[in-house]
Short mmCIF file of C-alpha atoms in Angstrom, two decimals:
data_model
loop_
_atom_site.label_atom_id
_atom_site.label_comp_id
_atom_site.label_asym_id
_atom_site.label_seq_id
_atom_site.Cartn_x
_atom_site.Cartn_y
_atom_site.Cartn_z
CA MET A 1 -29.86 -43.79 -47.99
CA THR A 2 -27.41 -46.30 -46.62
CA SER A 3 -23.88 -45.19 -45.92
CA ARG A 4 -21.23 -46.80 -48.13
CA ARG A 5 -18.40 -46.44 -45.66
CA PRO A 6 -16.52 -49.73 -45.05
CA ASP A 7 -16.84 -51.58 -41.83
CA SER A 8 -13.25 -50.90 -40.97
CA PHE A 9 -13.81 -47.15 -40.98
CA GLU A 10 -12.96 -45.71 -37.57
CA GLY A 11 -13.19 -41.98 -38.16
CA LEU A 12 -15.74 -39.60 -36.78
CA GLY A 13 -16.06 -41.65 -33.65
CA TYR A 14 -17.13 -44.85 -35.41
CA ARG A 15 -16.98 -47.48 -32.71
CA GLY A 16 -17.81 -50.63 -34.60
CA ARG A 17 -20.44 -53.25 -34.34
CA GLU A 18 -19.23 -54.45 -30.95
CA ASP A 19 -20.65 -51.35 -29.31
CA PRO A 20 -23.95 -52.22 -27.63
CA SER A 21 -25.37 -48.85 -28.51
CA PHE A 22 -24.97 -49.72 -32.16
CA SER A 23 -28.12 -51.23 -33.70
CA GLY A 24 -29.63 -51.47 -37.05
CA GLY A 25 -26.44 -50.62 -38.93
CA TYR A 26 -24.97 -47.28 -39.60
CA SER A 27 -27.43 -45.53 -41.84
CA GLY A 28 -28.19 -42.00 -42.59
CA ARG A 29 -31.56 -42.41 -40.92
CA SER A 30 -30.10 -43.65 -37.68
CA PHE A 31 -27.51 -40.88 -37.75
CA ASN A 32 -30.08 -38.25 -38.34
CA ASN A 33 -32.36 -39.60 -35.64
CA SER A 34 -29.60 -39.76 -33.00
CA SER A 35 -30.03 -37.25 -30.21
CA SER A 36 -27.66 -34.38 -29.59
CA SER A 37 -26.65 -35.90 -26.26
CA ASP A 38 -25.37 -38.97 -28.08
CA LEU A 39 -23.48 -36.87 -30.58
CA GLN A 40 -21.55 -35.20 -27.77
CA HIS A 41 -19.71 -38.47 -27.22
CA TRP A 42 -18.69 -38.86 -30.84
CA VAL A 43 -15.20 -37.70 -31.46
CA THR A 44 -12.82 -35.72 -32.97
CA THR A 45 -9.99 -35.87 -35.42
CA PRO A 46 -9.30 -38.69 -37.88
CA PRO A 47 -6.78 -41.28 -36.77
CA ASP A 48 -4.46 -40.72 -39.73
CA ILE A 49 -3.34 -37.39 -38.15
CA PRO A 50 -0.31 -37.91 -35.92
CA GLY A 51 -1.21 -37.56 -32.27
CA SER A 52 -4.95 -37.96 -32.81
CA ARG A 53 -7.11 -40.52 -31.05
CA ASN A 54 -10.71 -41.72 -30.88
CA LEU A 55 -12.56 -40.92 -27.73
CA HIS A 56 -15.06 -43.37 -26.26
CA PHE A 57 -17.86 -42.69 -23.94
CA GLY A 58 -16.70 -40.99 -20.76
CA ASP A 59 -13.41 -39.72 -22.20
CA ARG A 60 -12.48 -36.06 -21.95
CA THR A 61 -11.71 -33.99 -24.96
CA PRO A 62 -8.20 -32.55 -25.40
CA GLN A 63 -9.22 -28.99 -24.60
CA PHE A 64 -10.03 -30.10 -21.05
CA GLU A 65 -6.72 -31.87 -20.55
CA ALA A 66 -3.24 -30.57 -19.96
CA ALA A 67 -1.79 -29.93 -23.38
CA PRO A 68 1.46 -31.68 -24.13
CA ALA A 69 4.53 -29.51 -24.30
CA GLN A 70 4.99 -28.30 -27.84
CA PRO A 71 8.30 -27.14 -29.22
CA GLY A 72 7.26 -23.52 -29.55
CA ALA A 73 5.17 -23.34 -26.43
CA ALA A 74 8.11 -22.64 -24.19
CA ASP A 75 9.29 -19.82 -26.41
CA GLU A 76 5.87 -18.28 -26.49
CA ALA A 77 5.54 -18.49 -22.72
CA GLN A 78 8.99 -17.00 -22.29
CA SER A 79 8.18 -14.12 -24.62
CA ALA A 80 4.85 -13.53 -22.88
CA ALA A 81 6.37 -13.34 -19.41
CA PRO A 82 8.88 -10.58 -18.68
CA PRO A 83 12.26 -12.33 -19.08
CA SER A 84 15.09 -11.62 -16.69
CA GLU A 85 17.24 -10.48 -19.57
CA GLN A 86 14.88 -7.65 -20.46
CA LEU A 87 14.64 -6.66 -16.79
CA ASN A 88 18.40 -6.76 -16.60
CA ARG A 89 18.77 -4.47 -19.64
CA PHE A 90 16.19 -2.10 -18.17
CA ALA A 91 18.09 -1.92 -14.92
CA GLY A 92 21.42 -1.33 -16.70
CA PHE A 93 19.91 1.39 -18.87
CA GLY A 94 18.38 3.19 -15.91
CA ILE A 95 21.51 3.00 -13.78
CA GLY A 96 23.71 4.17 -16.64
CA LEU A 97 21.28 7.01 -17.42
CA ALA A 98 21.33 8.15 -13.81
CA SER A 99 25.11 8.15 -13.77
CA LEU A 100 25.31 10.04 -17.07
CA PHE A 101 22.81 12.61 -15.85
CA THR A 102 24.78 13.15 -12.66
CA GLU A 103 28.16 13.48 -14.39
CA ASN A 104 27.05 15.88 -17.17
CA VAL A 105 23.99 17.76 -15.89
CA LEU A 106 23.71 17.71 -12.13
CA ALA A 107 27.41 18.27 -11.57
CA HIS A 108 27.77 21.04 -14.16
CA PRO A 109 27.25 23.94 -11.67
CA CYS A 110 30.10 22.59 -9.58
CA ILE A 111 32.33 22.44 -12.66
CA VAL A 112 31.42 26.04 -13.58
CA PHE A 113 32.22 27.38 -10.12
CA ARG A 114 35.44 25.39 -9.93
CA ARG A 115 36.71 26.83 -13.16
CA GLN A 116 35.80 30.33 -12.10
CA CYS A 117 37.77 29.91 -8.91
CA GLN A 118 40.75 28.50 -10.79
CA VAL A 119 41.04 31.41 -13.20
CA ASN A 120 40.30 34.12 -10.59
CA TYR A 121 43.72 35.28 -9.47
CA HIS A 122 42.04 38.22 -7.57
CA ALA A 123 40.21 35.91 -5.17
CA ARG A 124 41.01 36.14 -1.50
CA CYS A 125 38.77 33.21 -0.54
CA TYR A 126 40.15 30.00 -2.00
CA HIS A 127 37.01 27.93 -1.26
CA LEU A 128 38.95 24.89 -0.06
CA SER A 129 35.93 23.89 2.04
CA PRO A 130 32.65 22.79 0.43
CA LEU A 131 30.67 24.97 2.89
CA THR A 132 32.03 28.26 1.53
CA ALA A 133 31.68 27.02 -2.04
CA ILE A 134 27.99 26.18 -1.54
CA SER A 135 27.21 29.57 -0.03
CA VAL A 136 28.79 31.51 -2.91
CA MET A 137 27.23 29.23 -5.48
CA TYR A 138 23.87 30.03 -3.95
CA ASN A 139 24.56 33.76 -4.24
CA VAL A 140 25.54 33.38 -7.89
CA THR A 141 22.28 31.54 -8.69
CA LYS A 142 20.29 34.57 -7.55
CA THR A 143 21.42 36.52 -10.63
CA GLN A 144 22.22 33.82 -13.19
CA ALA A 145 22.16 30.11 -13.85
CA LEU A 146 25.17 27.91 -13.26
CA TRP A 147 24.30 25.61 -16.15
CA LYS A 148 25.89 27.94 -18.67
CA GLY A 149 28.16 26.36 -21.26
CA MET A 150 26.70 22.89 -20.77
CA GLY A 151 25.88 22.57 -24.49
CA SER A 152 29.45 23.41 -25.45
CA THR A 153 30.79 20.63 -23.17
CA PHE A 154 28.75 18.11 -25.15
CA VAL A 155 30.13 19.62 -28.36
CA VAL A 156 33.68 19.12 -27.10
CA GLN A 157 32.93 15.54 -26.18
CA GLY A 158 31.46 14.92 -29.63
CA VAL A 159 34.45 16.46 -31.32
CA THR A 160 36.79 14.36 -29.21
CA LEU A 161 35.01 11.10 -29.94
CA GLY A 162 34.64 11.86 -33.64
CA THR A 163 38.25 12.90 -34.05
CA GLU A 164 39.46 9.80 -32.23
CA GLY A 165 37.37 7.55 -34.45
CA ILE A 166 38.48 9.21 -37.68
CA ILE A 167 42.19 9.12 -36.79
CA SER A 168 41.99 5.49 -35.70
CA GLU A 169 40.35 4.53 -39.02
CA CYS A 170 42.79 6.45 -41.20
CA THR A 171 45.92 5.47 -39.31
CA PRO A 172 47.25 2.23 -37.74
CA LEU A 173 47.03 3.82 -34.27
CA PRO A 174 44.90 1.52 -32.06
CA ARG A 175 41.83 2.99 -30.48
CA GLU A 176 41.58 0.21 -27.88
CA LEU A 177 44.22 -1.88 -26.25
CA SER A 178 43.83 -5.66 -26.19
CA HIS A 179 44.71 -7.82 -23.22
CA LYS A 180 47.92 -8.93 -24.94
CA TRP A 181 49.30 -5.45 -25.50
CA ASN A 182 52.88 -4.56 -26.16
CA PRO A 183 54.82 -1.28 -25.69
CA LYS A 184 54.41 -0.36 -29.39
CA GLN A 185 50.63 -0.55 -29.10
CA VAL A 186 50.64 1.50 -25.89
CA VAL A 187 52.74 4.26 -27.51
CA GLY A 188 50.48 4.28 -30.58
CA HIS A 189 47.38 4.46 -28.38
CA LEU A 190 48.79 7.40 -26.40
CA VAL A 191 49.79 9.16 -29.63
CA LEU A 192 46.20 8.80 -30.80
CA LYS A 193 44.93 10.34 -27.60
CA GLY A 194 47.41 13.18 -27.89
CA LEU A 195 46.41 13.99 -31.47
CA THR A 196 42.77 13.95 -30.40
CA TYR A 197 43.42 16.47 -27.64
CA VAL A 198 45.27 18.73 -30.06
CA VAL A 199 42.36 18.78 -32.52
CA ALA A 200 39.80 19.39 -29.75
CA MET A 201 41.99 22.05 -28.03
CA PRO A 202 40.50 25.23 -29.67
CA PHE A 203 36.97 24.01 -29.01
CA TYR A 204 37.91 23.31 -25.43
CA SER A 205 39.12 26.90 -25.10
CA ALA A 206 35.83 28.19 -26.44
CA SER A 207 33.90 25.95 -24.09
CA LEU A 208 35.96 27.14 -21.14
CA ILE A 209 35.15 30.75 -21.95
CA GLU A 210 31.41 30.01 -22.10
CA THR A 211 31.42 28.27 -18.70
CA VAL A 212 33.31 30.95 -16.80
CA GLN A 213 31.93 34.01 -18.59
CA SER A 214 29.42 35.96 -16.47
CA GLU A 215 25.93 36.04 -17.86
CA ILE A 216 25.39 39.51 -16.46
CA ILE A 217 27.33 41.09 -19.34
CA ARG A 218 26.71 38.40 -21.99
CA ASP A 219 23.63 36.63 -23.28
CA ASN A 220 23.37 32.86 -23.47
CA PRO A 221 25.40 31.68 -26.48
CA GLY A 222 24.14 29.11 -28.96
CA ILE A 223 25.34 25.54 -29.18
CA LEU A 224 27.21 26.15 -32.44
CA ASP A 225 28.98 29.23 -31.10
CA CYS A 226 31.55 26.92 -29.53
CA VAL A 227 32.38 25.49 -32.97
CA LYS A 228 32.46 28.93 -34.55
CA GLU A 229 34.73 30.43 -31.93
CA GLY A 230 36.98 27.39 -31.96
CA LEU A 231 37.49 27.64 -35.73
CA GLY A 232 37.98 31.40 -35.34
CA ARG A 233 40.68 30.76 -32.73
CA VAL A 234 42.52 28.53 -35.19
CA MET A 235 42.30 30.96 -38.13
CA GLY A 236 42.81 34.11 -36.04
CA MET A 237 39.36 35.45 -36.88
CA GLY A 238 36.11 36.15 -35.02
CA VAL A 239 36.03 37.71 -31.58
CA PRO A 240 38.90 40.16 -31.06
CA HIS A 241 41.43 39.22 -28.43
CA SER A 242 44.10 41.18 -26.60
CA LYS A 243 47.82 40.98 -27.28
CA ARG A 244 48.26 38.80 -24.23
CA LEU A 245 46.52 35.92 -25.97
CA LEU A 246 48.83 32.93 -26.11
CA PRO A 247 49.20 31.21 -29.50
CA LEU A 248 47.78 27.71 -29.74
CA TRP A 249 51.16 26.08 -30.18
CA ASN A 250 52.07 27.35 -26.67
CA LEU A 251 49.01 25.53 -25.30
CA VAL A 252 49.69 22.21 -26.99
CA PHE A 253 52.09 20.82 -24.37
CA PRO A 254 50.04 21.59 -21.20
CA THR A 255 46.80 20.47 -22.89
CA VAL A 256 48.21 17.15 -24.10
CA LEU A 257 50.05 16.60 -20.80
CA HIS A 258 46.90 17.09 -18.77
CA GLY A 259 44.85 14.94 -21.11
CA ILE A 260 47.32 12.04 -21.20
CA LEU A 261 47.89 12.07 -17.43
CA HIS A 262 44.19 12.21 -16.76
CA TYR A 263 43.61 9.29 -19.09
CA LEU A 264 46.40 7.21 -17.59
CA ILE A 265 45.37 7.83 -14.00
CA SER A 266 41.66 7.24 -14.59
CA SER A 267 42.25 4.07 -16.64
CA SER A 268 44.64 2.58 -14.08
CA VAL A 269 42.41 3.36 -11.12
CA GLN A 270 39.34 2.08 -12.94
CA ARG A 271 40.96 -1.27 -13.78
CA LEU A 272 42.27 -1.66 -10.22
CA VAL A 273 38.98 -0.82 -8.55
CA LEU A 274 37.04 -3.01 -10.93
CA TYR A 275 39.38 -5.95 -10.28
CA LEU A 276 39.05 -5.51 -6.47
CA LEU A 277 35.24 -5.25 -6.61
CA ARG A 278 34.85 -8.30 -8.81
CA ARG A 279 37.26 -10.28 -6.65
CA ARG A 280 35.31 -9.34 -3.55
CA ASN A 281 32.00 -10.27 -5.18
CA ASN A 282 33.36 -13.61 -6.36
CA GLY A 283 34.78 -14.40 -2.95
CA SER A 284 31.65 -13.36 -0.99
CA PRO A 285 29.43 -16.19 0.36
CA LYS A 286 26.38 -16.99 -1.74
CA HIS A 287 22.84 -17.44 -0.60
CA SER A 288 21.63 -20.86 0.34
CA SER A 289 18.94 -20.78 -2.32
CA PRO A 290 20.46 -19.82 -5.68
CA ASP A 291 17.04 -19.01 -7.13
CA SER A 292 15.98 -16.72 -4.33
CA GLY A 293 14.90 -13.16 -5.10
CA ALA A 294 17.70 -11.64 -3.04
CA ASP A 295 20.32 -13.57 -5.00
CA THR A 296 18.80 -12.46 -8.29
CA VAL A 297 18.75 -8.83 -7.28
CA GLN A 298 22.34 -9.03 -6.04
CA SER A 299 23.48 -10.61 -9.29
CA MET A 300 21.85 -7.83 -11.34
CA LEU A 301 23.37 -5.14 -9.19
CA ASP A 302 26.79 -6.81 -9.36
CA ALA A 303 26.57 -6.73 -13.13
CA TYR A 304 26.42 -2.94 -13.36
CA PHE A 305 27.46 -1.17 -10.16
CA PRO A 306 31.11 -2.31 -10.08
CA GLU A 307 31.77 -0.51 -13.36
CA LEU A 308 29.98 2.60 -12.17
CA MET A 309 31.89 2.66 -8.89
CA ALA A 310 35.14 2.05 -10.70
CA SER A 311 34.43 4.94 -13.10
CA PHE A 312 33.45 7.15 -10.16
CA ALA A 313 36.69 6.38 -8.28
CA ALA A 314 38.79 6.82 -11.41
CA SER A 315 37.39 10.28 -12.18
CA LEU A 316 37.71 11.36 -8.57
CA CYS A 317 41.38 10.30 -8.31
CA ALA A 318 42.30 11.88 -11.63
CA ASP A 319 40.59 15.21 -10.86
CA VAL A 320 42.10 15.45 -7.37
CA LEU A 321 45.65 14.55 -8.40
CA LEU A 322 45.61 16.81 -11.48
CA PHE A 323 43.82 19.77 -9.86
CA PRO A 324 46.92 22.01 -9.73
CA LEU A 325 47.79 21.26 -13.38
CA GLU A 326 44.21 21.95 -14.37
CA THR A 327 44.39 25.34 -12.64
CA VAL A 328 47.48 26.26 -14.67
CA LEU A 329 45.90 24.96 -17.87
CA HIS A 330 42.72 26.96 -17.48
CA ARG A 331 44.59 30.17 -16.74
CA LEU A 332 46.64 29.76 -19.90
CA HIS A 333 43.59 29.08 -22.01
CA ILE A 334 41.61 32.03 -20.65
CA GLN A 335 44.41 34.62 -20.87
CA GLY A 336 43.90 37.34 -23.48
CA THR A 337 40.30 36.39 -24.27
CA ARG A 338 38.84 39.46 -22.54
CA THR A 339 36.71 37.29 -20.34
CA ILE A 340 34.76 38.73 -17.38
CA ILE A 341 33.89 36.27 -14.63
CA ASP A 342 31.82 36.39 -11.44
CA ASN A 343 33.41 37.50 -8.20
CA THR A 344 33.89 34.19 -6.40
CA ASP A 345 34.49 35.92 -3.03
CA LEU A 346 30.88 37.12 -2.73
CA GLY A 347 29.05 36.09 -5.87
CA PHE A 348 27.46 39.51 -6.61
CA GLU A 349 30.04 41.34 -8.77
CA VAL A 350 32.11 40.69 -11.88
CA LEU A 351 35.87 40.79 -12.48
CA PRO A 352 38.00 40.94 -15.61
CA ILE A 353 40.82 38.48 -16.28
CA ASN A 354 44.03 40.35 -17.11
CA THR A 355 46.86 37.89 -16.59
CA GLN A 356 50.19 38.16 -18.39
CA TYR A 357 51.77 34.70 -18.20
CA GLU A 358 54.42 33.93 -20.78
CA GLY A 359 53.90 30.18 -20.60
CA MET A 360 53.34 27.18 -18.38
CA ARG A 361 56.50 27.64 -16.30
CA ASP A 362 55.87 31.34 -15.73
CA CYS A 363 52.28 30.59 -14.68
CA ILE A 364 53.41 28.04 -12.10
CA ASN A 365 56.04 30.38 -10.65
CA ALA A 366 53.59 33.28 -10.53
CA ILE A 367 50.93 31.32 -8.72
CA ARG A 368 53.42 29.99 -6.17
CA ARG A 369 54.89 33.42 -5.60
CA GLU A 370 51.69 35.54 -5.41
CA GLU A 371 49.03 33.10 -4.16
CA GLY A 372 51.01 30.41 -2.32
CA THR A 373 50.88 26.69 -2.73
CA MET A 374 47.18 26.56 -1.94
CA GLY A 375 46.58 28.89 -4.86
CA PHE A 376 46.74 25.85 -7.11
CA TYR A 377 43.72 24.42 -5.22
CA LYS A 378 41.33 27.31 -5.55
CA GLY A 379 37.81 25.97 -5.75
CA PHE A 380 38.71 22.56 -4.36
CA GLY A 381 35.56 22.62 -2.21
CA SER A 382 33.40 22.47 -5.35
CA ILE A 383 34.97 19.19 -6.40
CA VAL A 384 34.07 17.77 -2.97
CA VAL A 385 30.48 18.85 -3.50
CA GLN A 386 30.45 17.42 -7.00
CA TYR A 387 31.58 13.94 -6.10
CA SER A 388 29.57 13.86 -2.89
CA LEU A 389 26.52 14.58 -4.96
CA HIS A 390 27.53 11.92 -7.47
CA ALA A 391 28.00 9.29 -4.77
CA THR A 392 24.64 10.15 -3.22
CA VAL A 393 22.85 9.73 -6.53
CA LEU A 394 24.54 6.36 -7.13
CA GLN A 395 23.46 5.08 -3.69
CA ILE A 396 19.89 6.30 -4.13
CA THR A 397 19.73 4.72 -7.57
CA LYS A 398 21.02 1.44 -6.13
CA MET A 399 18.38 1.47 -3.41
CA ILE A 400 15.58 2.23 -5.86
CA TYR A 401 16.55 -0.52 -8.26
CA SER A 402 17.03 -3.02 -5.45
CA THR A 403 13.45 -2.35 -4.37
CA LEU A 404 12.07 -2.54 -7.91
CA LEU A 405 13.90 -5.77 -8.74
CA ARG A 406 12.73 -7.44 -5.54
CA ASN A 407 9.13 -6.50 -6.29
CA ALA A 408 9.48 -7.67 -9.91
#
């Protein structure tokens, strides 16, 4: 049967009558009798498809050639290969997680021992040196864990953040300050912070009791016990307290004062350190090859570590400068709660807290008169241990991620 295709047909590798291999017309018989080796040279897609072509003898098929760049090919290749943005996010997440773990988990034993030293007016050893603090902390860990009250600290942080968000949504008080701030916005922002500290104050008192209370005479409390005791402190219910317990309205001023000053100092130091670090990084000489691995690693580290170092320096300065005020605040909060703490001189016994301060001024005068000026700095060695540990973890994390990013 003779094919009825026109002579001008050029599909399926039809090469025309000029081809010397063509003989006897294009018939079904000649097509069926052609060998398989001849059919290997017959092509491909019809010419009416954009980008198609007819291949002649000796030409290579498209699958053996370099494919032209398609619009979606670059996106597919980019998604297949690990992009630098994903690696950057992974690095930032890991670095932030390490810093968060150090601040809230690894440093918690130092916070517990510091608070116990601050409220212990019986103590003869002030632990101004980190060496004495470490030795007593080791003795305490033989009978109990120093991670007590860690759950309540997270509860206080949650209450603080939630309260701040609710107040900012229900009132015109700004939660964040823009770059073009004015005195009215600053005052409103500080008022918002003060109201937040007032709402979180009873829960802070309950959390303080859980952290300094000796586990020898008390079992581990639950996470919600902080909320229950905080509400009971507001309504005058729950655990019985002695007559020396100060009313909450007497604790408002020192609590808000400490919170506002801590926020102002930490925010100012953080902005200053971050500005200096970024200015130093921008002014430092760059590598000769901008695409080198060392330059990429340095750019990733410069994107995250300045903020972590600024936050570290801000917290350190605020805690050191406000350490005396924090000592007074903790003694006022713990008074009258019938709390029994560990003996910070040796770490093997327990002591009751039986102070009788009438207020903030009386507490300051009593500490200066009975314990001296250094009495405001009891437990200062633990804060040295805390931030030394924090700085060590940050440096180790930086070294690890520098190695991983170079290998990646």
